[in-house]
Short mmCIF file of C-alpha atoms and ligand atoms in Angstrom, two decimals:
data_model
loop_
_atom_site.label_atom_id
_atom_site.label_comp_id
_atom_site.label_asym_id
_atom_site.label_seq_id
_atom_site.Cartn_x
_atom_site.Cartn_y
_atom_site.Cartn_z
CA MET A 1191 82.04 89.31 25.86
CA PRO A 1192 83.88 86.85 28.12
CA PRO A 1193 86.04 84.21 26.44
CA GLU A 1194 84.87 80.61 26.05
CA LEU A 1195 84.64 78.51 29.21
CA ASP A 1196 86.43 75.66 27.48
CA ALA A 1197 89.70 77.64 27.33
CA PRO A 1198 90.48 78.30 31.02
CA ASP A 1199 92.81 81.18 31.76
CA ALA A 1200 95.73 79.89 33.88
CA THR A 1201 96.46 83.39 35.19
CA ARG A 1202 93.09 83.60 36.92
CA PRO A 1203 91.99 83.92 39.66
CA THR A 1204 94.62 86.49 40.50
CA ARG A 1205 93.95 86.06 44.20
CA ARG A 1206 94.71 82.61 45.66
CA LEU A 1207 94.50 81.15 49.15
CA SER A 1208 97.72 80.21 50.91
CA ASP A 1209 98.14 76.71 52.33
CA LEU A 1210 97.72 78.20 55.80
CA ASP A 1211 94.46 79.87 54.78
CA LEU A 1212 93.18 76.59 53.42
CA VAL A 1213 94.03 74.74 56.62
CA ALA A 1214 92.30 77.44 58.65
CA LEU A 1215 89.18 77.25 56.47
CA ARG A 1216 89.01 73.47 56.47
CA GLU A 1217 89.36 73.39 60.26
CA ARG A 1218 86.05 75.14 60.70
CA PHE A 1219 84.21 74.26 57.49
CA ARG A 1220 82.78 70.80 56.81
CA GLY A 1221 81.72 71.03 53.17
CA ASP A 1222 83.75 70.91 49.95
CA VAL A 1223 86.34 73.60 49.29
CA LEU A 1224 87.33 73.88 45.63
CA THR A 1225 90.32 75.95 44.53
CA PRO A 1226 91.93 76.23 41.07
CA GLU A 1227 94.16 73.28 41.96
CA ASP A 1228 91.11 70.96 42.19
CA PRO A 1229 90.07 69.05 39.06
CA ASP A 1230 86.42 70.01 39.76
CA TYR A 1231 87.11 73.73 40.07
CA HIS A 1232 86.06 74.61 36.52
CA ASP A 1233 82.82 72.64 36.83
CA ALA A 1234 82.16 74.38 40.12
CA ARG A 1235 82.52 77.84 38.59
CA ALA A 1236 80.28 77.05 35.61
CA LEU A 1237 76.84 78.62 35.78
CA TRP A 1238 73.64 77.93 33.85
CA ASN A 1239 74.44 80.93 31.64
CA GLY A 1240 77.41 79.95 29.47
CA LEU A 1241 78.20 83.63 28.88
CA ILE A 1242 79.46 84.01 32.44
CA ASP A 1243 83.15 83.23 32.89
CA ARG A 1244 84.35 84.27 36.33
CA TYR A 1245 87.19 82.88 38.42
CA PRO A 1246 86.50 82.84 42.16
CA THR A 1247 89.40 82.32 44.56
CA ALA A 1248 87.45 79.35 45.90
CA VAL A 1249 84.03 77.77 45.66
CA VAL A 1250 82.84 76.45 49.00
CA ARG A 1251 79.84 74.20 49.48
CA PRO A 1252 78.41 74.57 52.99
CA THR A 1253 76.62 71.58 54.44
CA GLY A 1254 74.54 73.68 56.84
CA THR A 1255 74.09 77.03 58.57
CA ALA A 1256 77.25 76.63 60.69
CA ASP A 1257 79.31 76.26 57.51
CA VAL A 1258 77.72 79.39 56.07
CA VAL A 1259 78.70 81.32 59.22
CA ALA A 1260 82.24 79.94 58.99
CA ALA A 1261 82.55 80.90 55.32
CA VAL A 1262 81.20 84.43 55.79
CA ARG A 1263 83.57 85.04 58.73
CA PHE A 1264 86.53 83.57 56.87
CA ALA A 1265 85.88 85.75 53.82
CA ARG A 1266 85.53 88.86 55.93
CA GLU A 1267 88.72 88.20 57.90
CA ARG A 1268 90.63 88.00 54.60
CA ASP A 1269 88.71 90.76 52.87
CA LEU A 1270 87.53 88.40 50.14
CA PRO A 1271 84.46 89.47 48.16
CA ILE A 1272 81.51 87.10 48.61
CA ALA A 1273 79.01 85.75 46.09
CA VAL A 1274 76.09 83.51 47.02
CA ARG A 1275 74.81 80.79 44.73
CA GLY A 1276 71.36 79.28 45.23
CA GLY A 1277 70.43 77.47 42.02
CA GLY A 1278 72.98 79.32 39.85
CA HIS A 1279 70.27 80.36 37.37
CA ASN A 1280 70.31 84.14 37.54
CA VAL A 1281 71.05 85.33 34.02
CA ALA A 1282 73.41 88.08 35.24
CA GLY A 1283 75.73 85.52 36.84
CA SER A 1284 75.80 87.27 40.22
CA ALA A 1285 76.24 83.88 41.90
CA LEU A 1286 79.93 84.10 40.98
CA VAL A 1287 82.57 86.71 41.74
CA ASP A 1288 86.12 87.02 40.44
CA ASP A 1289 88.83 86.71 43.10
CA GLY A 1290 86.42 86.08 45.93
CA LEU A 1291 84.62 83.35 47.81
CA CYS A 1292 81.59 81.76 46.16
CA LEU A 1293 79.20 80.19 48.67
CA ASP A 1294 77.50 77.50 46.60
CA LEU A 1295 74.52 76.32 48.66
CA SER A 1296 73.61 73.38 46.41
CA ALA A 1297 74.27 70.86 49.19
CA MET A 1298 71.71 72.68 51.38
CA ASN A 1299 68.67 71.56 49.41
CA ALA A 1300 66.68 69.67 52.05
CA VAL A 1301 62.91 70.16 52.07
CA SER A 1302 60.69 69.14 54.94
CA VAL A 1303 56.92 69.40 54.78
CA ASP A 1304 54.39 69.67 57.58
CA PRO A 1305 51.19 68.78 55.69
CA ASP A 1306 48.87 69.58 58.60
CA ALA A 1307 50.25 73.05 59.11
CA ARG A 1308 50.70 73.45 55.33
CA ARG A 1309 54.27 74.66 55.76
CA ALA A 1310 57.58 73.67 54.21
CA LEU A 1311 61.10 74.35 55.46
CA VAL A 1312 63.38 74.64 52.45
CA GLY A 1313 67.18 74.88 52.36
CA GLY A 1314 68.73 77.92 50.71
CA GLY A 1315 70.19 75.82 47.88
CA ALA A 1316 67.03 73.95 46.89
CA THR A 1317 65.63 74.00 43.38
CA ILE A 1318 61.98 74.29 42.43
CA GLY A 1319 62.07 70.59 41.53
CA ASP A 1320 63.33 69.73 45.04
CA VAL A 1321 60.38 71.56 46.60
CA ASP A 1322 57.69 70.29 44.21
CA HIS A 1323 58.91 66.71 44.70
CA GLU A 1324 58.27 66.81 48.45
CA THR A 1325 55.20 69.04 48.57
CA GLN A 1326 53.31 67.23 45.81
CA LEU A 1327 53.52 64.05 47.85
CA HIS A 1328 50.81 65.74 49.93
CA GLY A 1329 48.99 67.46 47.04
CA LEU A 1330 50.49 70.76 48.17
CA ALA A 1331 52.66 73.38 46.48
CA ALA A 1332 54.62 76.52 47.25
CA PRO A 1333 54.03 79.01 44.42
CA LEU A 1334 57.39 78.96 42.56
CA GLY A 1335 58.55 79.36 38.93
CA VAL A 1336 57.98 77.36 35.75
CA VAL A 1337 61.33 75.56 35.22
CA SER A 1338 62.28 72.96 37.80
CA ALA A 1339 66.08 73.49 37.83
CA THR A 1340 65.76 77.13 38.93
CA GLY A 1341 66.90 77.90 42.48
CA VAL A 1342 64.14 78.88 44.89
CA ALA A 1343 66.46 81.34 46.66
CA GLY A 1344 67.14 83.84 43.89
CA LEU A 1345 63.63 83.36 42.53
CA THR A 1346 61.97 84.11 45.87
CA LEU A 1347 64.25 86.91 47.07
CA ASN A 1348 63.58 88.85 43.85
CA GLY A 1349 59.88 87.99 43.34
CA GLY A 1350 58.84 84.65 41.88
CA LEU A 1351 56.32 84.30 39.04
CA GLY A 1352 54.87 80.87 38.43
CA HIS A 1353 51.92 78.95 37.08
CA VAL A 1354 49.74 79.74 40.13
CA ARG A 1355 50.77 83.38 40.54
CA ARG A 1356 47.32 84.87 40.05
CA ARG A 1357 45.84 82.47 42.62
CA TYR A 1358 48.55 82.67 45.30
CA GLY A 1359 50.75 85.65 44.43
CA LEU A 1360 54.52 85.88 44.09
CA SER A 1361 56.79 83.28 45.66
CA LEU A 1362 57.88 85.88 48.21
CA ASP A 1363 54.26 86.54 49.23
CA ASN A 1364 54.21 82.98 50.53
CA VAL A 1365 57.27 83.18 52.78
CA ARG A 1366 56.46 83.00 56.46
CA SER A 1367 60.04 83.32 57.71
CA PHE A 1368 63.68 83.34 56.62
CA GLU A 1369 66.72 82.06 58.50
CA VAL A 1370 69.53 84.44 57.55
CA VAL A 1371 73.27 84.62 58.16
CA THR A 1372 74.16 88.29 58.25
CA ALA A 1373 77.39 90.02 57.31
CA ASP A 1374 78.55 89.70 60.95
CA GLY A 1375 78.03 85.95 60.85
CA GLU A 1376 74.97 86.20 63.11
CA VAL A 1377 72.07 83.79 62.54
CA LEU A 1378 68.70 85.57 62.62
CA THR A 1379 65.12 84.69 61.93
CA ALA A 1380 63.19 87.31 60.00
CA SER A 1381 59.41 87.15 60.07
CA ASN A 1382 56.41 89.30 60.90
CA ASP A 1383 57.40 88.97 64.57
CA ASP A 1384 61.19 89.12 64.38
CA HIS A 1385 63.43 91.59 62.60
CA GLU A 1386 60.36 92.89 60.78
CA GLU A 1387 62.25 95.43 58.67
CA LEU A 1388 64.64 92.72 57.49
CA PHE A 1389 61.63 90.53 56.69
CA TRP A 1390 60.17 93.36 54.61
CA ALA A 1391 63.49 93.88 52.80
CA LEU A 1392 64.17 90.21 52.04
CA ARG A 1393 60.87 89.99 50.18
CA GLY A 1394 62.05 91.62 46.98
CA GLY A 1395 65.44 93.04 47.99
CA GLY A 1396 67.39 90.09 46.55
CA GLY A 1397 70.64 88.89 48.10
CA ASN A 1398 71.50 92.25 49.66
CA PHE A 1399 70.93 91.41 53.32
CA GLY A 1400 72.63 88.11 54.06
CA VAL A 1401 72.71 84.45 53.16
CA VAL A 1402 69.29 82.84 53.48
CA THR A 1403 69.89 79.37 54.79
CA ARG A 1404 66.24 78.40 55.20
CA PHE A 1405 62.93 79.54 53.76
CA GLU A 1406 59.63 78.75 55.47
CA TYR A 1407 56.83 78.70 52.89
CA ASP A 1408 53.08 78.56 53.23
CA LEU A 1409 51.74 75.72 51.09
CA HIS A 1410 48.47 75.45 49.18
CA ALA A 1411 46.39 72.61 47.82
CA VAL A 1412 47.47 72.33 44.16
CA GLY A 1413 47.17 69.25 41.97
CA PRO A 1414 48.36 66.53 41.87
CA GLU A 1415 46.57 67.21 38.55
CA VAL A 1416 46.03 70.67 37.04
CA PHE A 1417 44.93 71.84 33.60
CA GLY A 1418 47.71 72.94 31.27
CA LEU A 1419 46.92 75.29 28.41
CA PHE A 1420 49.37 74.97 25.52
CA VAL A 1421 48.03 76.03 22.18
CA TRP A 1422 50.25 77.10 19.27
CA TYR A 1423 49.25 79.39 16.41
CA HIS A 1424 51.16 80.59 13.36
CA ALA A 1425 52.98 83.92 13.78
CA ASP A 1426 50.78 85.38 11.03
CA ASP A 1427 48.01 85.28 13.65
CA ALA A 1428 50.15 86.85 16.39
CA ARG A 1429 48.27 90.18 16.48
CA THR A 1430 44.89 88.42 16.67
CA VAL A 1431 46.13 86.07 19.37
CA LEU A 1432 47.69 88.77 21.56
CA ARG A 1433 44.61 90.96 21.14
CA GLY A 1434 42.41 87.95 22.00
CA VAL A 1435 44.38 87.24 25.18
CA ASP A 1436 44.11 90.91 26.17
CA ASP A 1437 40.32 90.87 25.62
CA TRP A 1438 40.03 87.73 27.72
CA ALA A 1439 42.39 88.84 30.52
CA PRO A 1440 40.29 91.37 32.48
CA GLU A 1441 37.59 88.75 33.15
CA ALA A 1442 40.03 85.92 33.95
CA THR A 1443 39.56 84.18 37.31
CA ARG A 1444 42.46 83.85 39.70
CA ASP A 1445 42.55 80.14 38.96
CA ALA A 1446 43.92 80.92 35.49
CA SER A 1447 47.43 82.25 34.77
CA VAL A 1448 48.51 82.56 31.13
CA LEU A 1449 51.73 83.40 29.36
CA PRO A 1450 51.66 83.94 25.57
CA PHE A 1451 55.05 83.93 23.86
CA LEU A 1452 56.46 84.43 20.37
CA ALA A 1453 58.74 81.58 19.40
CA THR A 1454 59.66 79.04 16.73
CA VAL A 1455 57.85 75.74 16.28
CA PRO A 1456 60.25 73.11 17.67
CA GLU A 1457 61.24 70.03 15.71
CA LEU A 1458 59.35 67.66 17.96
CA GLY A 1459 56.94 64.84 17.24
CA GLU A 1460 54.01 66.66 18.90
CA PHE A 1461 54.13 69.33 16.19
CA PRO A 1462 53.17 68.79 12.51
CA GLU A 1463 56.45 68.34 10.62
CA SER A 1464 55.33 70.84 7.98
CA THR A 1465 55.39 73.58 10.65
CA TRP A 1466 58.81 72.84 12.17
CA GLY A 1467 61.00 75.92 12.24
CA GLN A 1468 58.17 78.32 11.47
CA PRO A 1469 57.58 81.44 13.59
CA ALA A 1470 54.70 81.00 15.99
CA VAL A 1471 52.83 82.39 18.96
CA ALA A 1472 52.03 79.96 21.76
CA VAL A 1473 49.70 80.47 24.71
CA LEU A 1474 50.90 78.62 27.78
CA GLY A 1475 48.82 78.59 30.93
CA CYS A 1476 47.66 76.77 34.00
CA HIS A 1477 44.26 76.44 35.67
CA VAL A 1478 43.83 75.19 39.21
CA GLY A 1479 40.03 75.22 39.38
CA GLY A 1480 39.39 71.74 37.98
CA THR A 1481 39.14 70.43 34.42
CA ALA A 1482 35.55 71.52 33.69
CA ALA A 1483 36.19 75.09 34.83
CA ALA A 1484 39.47 75.16 32.94
CA GLU A 1485 37.89 73.90 29.70
CA ALA A 1486 35.21 76.57 29.97
CA GLU A 1487 37.55 79.41 30.83
CA PHE A 1488 40.24 78.56 28.28
CA GLU A 1489 37.83 77.76 25.42
CA ARG A 1490 38.20 81.22 23.85
CA LEU A 1491 41.99 81.10 24.05
CA ARG A 1492 42.05 77.78 22.17
CA ASP A 1493 40.03 79.18 19.29
CA LEU A 1494 41.66 82.51 18.54
CA ALA A 1495 42.75 81.35 15.06
CA GLU A 1496 43.50 78.02 13.34
CA PRO A 1497 45.93 76.34 15.78
CA VAL A 1498 49.18 74.76 14.59
CA VAL A 1499 48.63 72.31 17.42
CA ASP A 1500 46.72 72.29 20.69
CA LEU A 1501 48.53 70.33 23.40
CA SER A 1502 46.20 71.47 26.21
CA GLY A 1503 44.73 69.09 28.77
CA PRO A 1504 44.90 67.86 32.36
CA LEU A 1505 48.34 66.78 33.54
CA PRO A 1506 50.24 66.28 36.79
CA TYR A 1507 51.40 69.57 38.30
CA VAL A 1508 55.00 68.31 38.51
CA GLU A 1509 54.88 67.53 34.80
CA LEU A 1510 53.76 71.05 33.98
CA GLN A 1511 56.48 72.39 36.28
CA SER A 1512 59.18 70.58 34.31
CA MET A 1513 57.66 70.75 30.81
CA LEU A 1514 60.01 73.56 29.72
CA ASP A 1515 63.18 72.21 31.38
CA ALA A 1516 64.72 70.86 28.17
CA ASP A 1517 64.44 74.28 26.53
CA TYR A 1518 66.95 75.79 28.96
CA PRO A 1519 70.04 73.59 29.10
CA ASP A 1520 73.07 74.53 31.18
CA GLY A 1521 75.84 76.26 29.30
CA LEU A 1522 73.88 77.85 26.45
CA ARG A 1523 74.21 81.63 26.13
CA TYR A 1524 71.43 83.75 27.61
CA TYR A 1525 70.43 87.39 28.04
CA TRP A 1526 66.99 88.12 29.54
CA LYS A 1527 65.38 91.42 30.36
CA ALA A 1528 61.88 92.60 31.27
CA LEU A 1529 59.55 95.60 31.68
CA TYR A 1530 56.04 96.03 33.08
CA VAL A 1531 53.27 97.11 30.70
CA ASP A 1532 50.02 98.71 31.90
CA GLU A 1533 48.18 98.61 28.62
CA LEU A 1534 48.53 96.35 25.60
CA THR A 1535 48.20 99.17 23.09
CA ALA A 1536 48.44 98.67 19.32
CA GLU A 1537 52.01 100.03 19.53
CA VAL A 1538 53.00 97.45 22.15
CA VAL A 1539 51.43 94.60 20.19
CA ASP A 1540 53.15 95.80 17.03
CA LEU A 1541 56.51 95.89 18.83
CA LEU A 1542 56.09 92.38 20.26
CA VAL A 1543 55.17 90.98 16.86
CA ARG A 1544 58.03 92.75 15.07
CA TYR A 1545 60.64 91.60 17.56
CA GLY A 1546 59.09 88.13 17.54
CA ARG A 1547 59.82 88.10 13.80
CA SER A 1548 63.34 89.56 14.03
CA ARG A 1549 64.73 87.13 16.62
CA PRO A 1550 68.30 86.30 15.53
CA SER A 1551 68.02 82.89 17.22
CA ALA A 1552 65.20 80.37 16.84
CA LEU A 1553 65.67 79.54 20.55
CA SER A 1554 64.75 83.07 21.66
CA THR A 1555 61.28 84.19 22.72
CA VAL A 1556 59.31 87.33 23.53
CA ASP A 1557 57.03 86.57 26.49
CA LEU A 1558 53.94 88.28 27.86
CA TRP A 1559 53.21 87.25 31.46
CA HIS A 1560 49.65 88.02 32.54
CA LEU A 1561 49.86 89.24 36.14
CA GLY A 1562 47.23 90.67 38.52
CA GLY A 1563 45.10 88.55 40.82
CA ALA A 1564 46.73 87.76 44.15
CA ILE A 1565 49.94 89.59 43.18
CA ASP A 1566 48.02 92.84 43.61
CA ASP A 1567 46.59 91.97 47.05
CA THR A 1568 49.78 93.38 48.61
CA PRO A 1569 50.47 97.10 48.17
CA PRO A 1570 53.69 98.23 46.40
CA ASP A 1571 55.24 99.16 49.76
CA GLY A 1572 53.93 96.08 51.59
CA THR A 1573 57.17 94.27 50.75
CA ALA A 1574 60.36 95.48 49.05
CA PHE A 1575 59.00 94.11 45.75
CA ARG A 1576 57.70 97.35 44.24
CA HIS A 1577 56.03 96.54 40.95
CA ARG A 1578 52.48 95.47 41.69
CA GLY A 1579 49.34 96.54 39.90
CA HIS A 1580 50.69 96.03 36.39
CA PRO A 1581 48.65 93.62 34.24
CA TYR A 1582 51.63 92.42 32.16
CA LEU A 1583 55.34 91.76 32.26
CA VAL A 1584 57.09 91.61 28.87
CA THR A 1585 60.28 89.58 28.79
CA PHE A 1586 62.84 89.40 26.02
CA GLU A 1587 64.60 86.05 26.31
CA ALA A 1588 67.64 85.88 24.05
CA ASN A 1589 68.85 82.25 23.98
CA TRP A 1590 71.59 81.15 21.57
CA GLU A 1591 74.47 78.73 21.09
CA GLU A 1592 77.55 80.33 19.51
CA SER A 1593 79.83 83.02 20.94
CA THR A 1594 80.08 84.55 17.48
CA ASP A 1595 76.38 85.39 17.78
CA ASP A 1596 76.70 87.13 21.16
CA ASP A 1597 76.54 90.69 19.92
CA ALA A 1598 73.56 90.17 17.62
CA ASN A 1599 71.49 88.43 20.29
CA VAL A 1600 72.24 90.85 23.11
CA ALA A 1601 71.57 93.77 20.74
CA TRP A 1602 68.20 92.30 19.69
CA ALA A 1603 67.00 92.07 23.31
CA ARG A 1604 68.43 95.44 24.31
CA GLU A 1605 66.94 97.27 21.35
CA GLY A 1606 63.55 95.65 21.90
CA ILE A 1607 63.55 96.56 25.59
CA GLU A 1608 64.69 100.14 24.96
CA GLU A 1609 62.05 100.66 22.27
CA LEU A 1610 59.41 99.24 24.61
CA ARG A 1611 60.65 101.45 27.46
CA SER A 1612 60.10 104.53 25.29
CA LEU A 1613 56.36 103.79 24.98
CA PRO A 1614 53.73 105.17 27.39
CA ALA A 1615 52.58 103.01 30.35
CA VAL A 1616 55.78 100.93 30.38
CA SER A 1617 57.96 100.93 33.49
CA GLY A 1618 60.06 99.18 36.11
CA ALA A 1619 62.38 96.19 35.98
CA TYR A 1620 62.29 92.63 37.32
CA GLY A 1621 65.24 91.42 39.42
CA ASN A 1622 64.94 87.88 38.12
CA PHE A 1623 65.34 88.96 34.48
CA PRO A 1624 68.02 91.65 34.88
CA GLY A 1625 70.12 91.40 31.70
CA PHE A 1626 73.69 91.77 32.95
CA GLY A 1627 72.46 93.93 35.84
CA GLU A 1628 73.46 97.07 33.97
CA ASP A 1629 70.35 99.17 34.61
CA PRO A 1630 70.04 101.60 37.55
CA VAL A 1631 68.96 99.65 40.63
CA ARG A 1632 66.43 102.33 41.53
CA SER A 1633 64.32 101.29 38.52
CA LEU A 1634 63.88 97.96 40.29
CA PHE A 1635 62.88 99.32 43.68
CA GLY A 1636 61.36 102.72 42.89
CA ARG A 1637 60.19 104.45 46.03
CA ASN A 1638 61.12 101.43 48.17
CA TYR A 1639 64.82 102.09 47.54
CA ASP A 1640 65.48 104.50 50.41
CA ARG A 1641 63.89 102.21 52.97
CA LEU A 1642 65.94 99.31 51.62
CA ALA A 1643 69.10 101.40 51.93
CA ARG A 1644 68.31 102.01 55.61
CA VAL A 1645 67.77 98.30 56.26
CA LYS A 1646 71.03 97.64 54.43
CA ALA A 1647 72.82 100.13 56.67
CA GLU A 1648 71.54 98.25 59.70
CA TYR A 1649 72.31 94.68 58.62
CA ASP A 1650 75.18 95.07 56.14
CA PRO A 1651 76.74 98.52 56.67
CA GLU A 1652 79.97 97.58 54.86
CA ASN A 1653 78.14 96.20 51.83
CA VAL A 1654 79.63 92.74 52.16
CA PHE A 1655 76.78 91.29 50.06
CA ARG A 1656 77.21 93.26 46.87
CA SER A 1657 77.34 90.64 44.12
CA ASN A 1658 73.69 91.32 43.31
CA LEU A 1659 71.46 94.17 42.16
CA ASN A 1660 73.10 96.23 44.82
CA VAL A 1661 71.46 98.51 47.35
CA GLU A 1662 74.08 100.74 48.93
CA PRO A 1663 73.83 101.27 52.70
CA ALA A 1664 72.22 104.59 53.56
CA ALA A 1665 74.59 107.22 54.90
CA ASP A 1666 74.71 107.71 58.71
CA ASP A 1667 72.65 110.86 58.57
CA ALA A 1668 69.80 109.26 56.63
CA THR A 1669 66.44 108.97 58.38
CA PRO A 1670 66.33 105.75 60.42
CA ALA A 1671 64.13 102.87 59.29
CA PRO A 1672 60.63 103.06 60.84
C1 FAD B 1187 65.44 78.40 32.99
C2 FAD B 1187 64.94 79.51 33.86
C3 FAD B 1187 63.59 79.63 34.13
C4 FAD B 1187 63.11 80.66 34.92
N1 FAD B 1187 61.78 80.74 35.18
C5 FAD B 1187 61.32 81.72 35.99
C6 FAD B 1187 59.95 81.79 36.35
O1 FAD B 1187 59.15 80.97 35.94
N2 FAD B 1187 59.55 82.80 37.15
C7 FAD B 1187 60.41 83.73 37.63
O2 FAD B 1187 59.98 84.62 38.36
N3 FAD B 1187 61.72 83.67 37.33
C8 FAD B 1187 62.19 82.70 36.53
N4 FAD B 1187 63.51 82.63 36.22
C9 FAD B 1187 64.43 83.63 36.76
C10 FAD B 1187 64.93 83.16 38.11
O3 FAD B 1187 63.95 83.42 39.08
C11 FAD B 1187 66.21 83.90 38.48
O4 FAD B 1187 67.20 83.58 37.56
C12 FAD B 1187 66.64 83.58 39.90
O5 FAD B 1187 67.49 84.58 40.35
C13 FAD B 1187 67.32 82.25 39.98
O6 FAD B 1187 67.58 81.91 41.30
P1 FAD B 1187 68.87 81.04 41.64
O7 FAD B 1187 68.87 80.78 43.10
O8 FAD B 1187 68.94 79.89 40.71
O9 FAD B 1187 69.97 82.12 41.26
P2 FAD B 1187 71.51 82.29 41.62
O10 FAD B 1187 72.15 82.66 40.33
O11 FAD B 1187 72.05 81.15 42.38
O12 FAD B 1187 71.47 83.53 42.57
C14 FAD B 1187 71.13 84.79 42.12
C15 FAD B 1187 71.36 85.79 43.21
O13 FAD B 1187 70.41 85.56 44.25
C16 FAD B 1187 71.02 85.73 45.50
N5 FAD B 1187 70.97 84.47 46.23
C17 FAD B 1187 70.88 83.22 45.73
N6 FAD B 1187 70.76 82.34 46.72
C18 FAD B 1187 70.76 83.05 47.87
C19 FAD B 1187 70.63 82.72 49.24
N7 FAD B 1187 70.43 81.46 49.63
N8 FAD B 1187 70.68 83.71 50.15
C20 FAD B 1187 70.86 84.99 49.77
N9 FAD B 1187 70.98 85.37 48.50
C21 FAD B 1187 70.91 84.39 47.56
C22 FAD B 1187 72.43 86.19 45.26
O14 FAD B 1187 72.45 87.60 45.23
C23 FAD B 1187 72.71 85.67 43.88
O15 FAD B 1187 73.66 86.45 43.22
C24 FAD B 1187 64.01 81.59 35.45
C25 FAD B 1187 65.36 81.48 35.19
C26 FAD B 1187 65.82 80.45 34.42
C27 FAD B 1187 67.27 80.36 34.14
#
């Protein structure tokens, strides 16, 4: 495990920029350049996941596409590894690289909405909260994730599961075009009409193909009010609740997306004090078909056992989108990993309940995302995102505070995932919940891998963008991309 962030290592980074290099960079780069000599350097290298402790040669904060081009060219001229940071929320910490250049896009977070065309142009460093803030002004939304501080870039390039996923699909299914800076420092637009193979690859292939400086999303009418499902039961009822959700799921409309999770009752005023700290199973969900339809469709899920508390009801979409924010503070220690499940067999339910009980940290959860709906409208080879057609994604979220508990928490999630993987009808991997990125990348892309490797060979033959779940460029003699 890396050492604590609060004890910086003066010997790192081992590679530093000379004064001449810095002058050359600042001549062509407008944004902030932070090196170890700057008082803000250690803040700039801190990520959401407090486990990650890397020392880049410099963190640069481009103000626009021209700065991104300048930074990529500068790094290549000096043979510096590159890492790209959108929202800095990927659990594996791939937004940072030791002894290289970190392109932190946080200053590029502008969002502009065309309500008539139902489109939004979104900077590569925007967060979900940045996008929701602007789009909800018009009662519109891009389908993104469920915590507002998450970056849209990593989320979208690797998939994107949110509260309206069954209605509108993955975040990446809603991208109309990308503006990308390639490894050569070229600025391209990838869409259905331009660089089509790159467009295919960017939708699921992560940060392998360049720096995305702008996303163009299709927007949909969502809110401003939606129905939030949030009912908590005691963990003794976990089997009944999970079974009940599974019975309900095949008939669910696309307007409803639900996410049961095993957790601990928080010490908050909304929960009866007598239940604080007890193990629980909660069913979180969203309905975008209006309150009456939501009440009718969710009725069964709110009566699966005697609830600890039922917090369900209509609420502003932006409120639902930020309801979980406080549960994921910056700097805590995190290890998240996921697998797709085709059938919620008794063995799977038993495993979820057991690991729900054996969580070493009360902050950790075992989550069951109900998928399907619009996610499955696109075939598995329609975009680089391979894993469609699975009704569930199981996620082990290990969340804890102390470095002395690192081993126990990582082991809990790893053992749970490996035991789950050994069961029938369990497969795949999700690039947004990748652990430390230690699993074979082919499990993420399956039969899409070879095509991705050919696109990589075309747009990044020297594998400049490799601080990610890395696709290696196909060899010269590989079959060319179609
Ligand atoms: C609190 C929390 C809640 C989450 N909730 C959800 C959820 O509801 N649904 C879901 O699907 N996922 C969710 N996730 C997972 C999340 O989608 C991933 O962590 C995602 O990678 C975060 O994106 P980011 O831009 O913040 O990541 P970063 O750490 O900044 O980047 C991750 C990687 O993405 C690539 N990248 C980032 N920006 C760019 C860019 N502009 N151009 C090219 N490559 C880039 C790089 O390879 C980088 O290493 C959540 C994560 C957290 C921490």
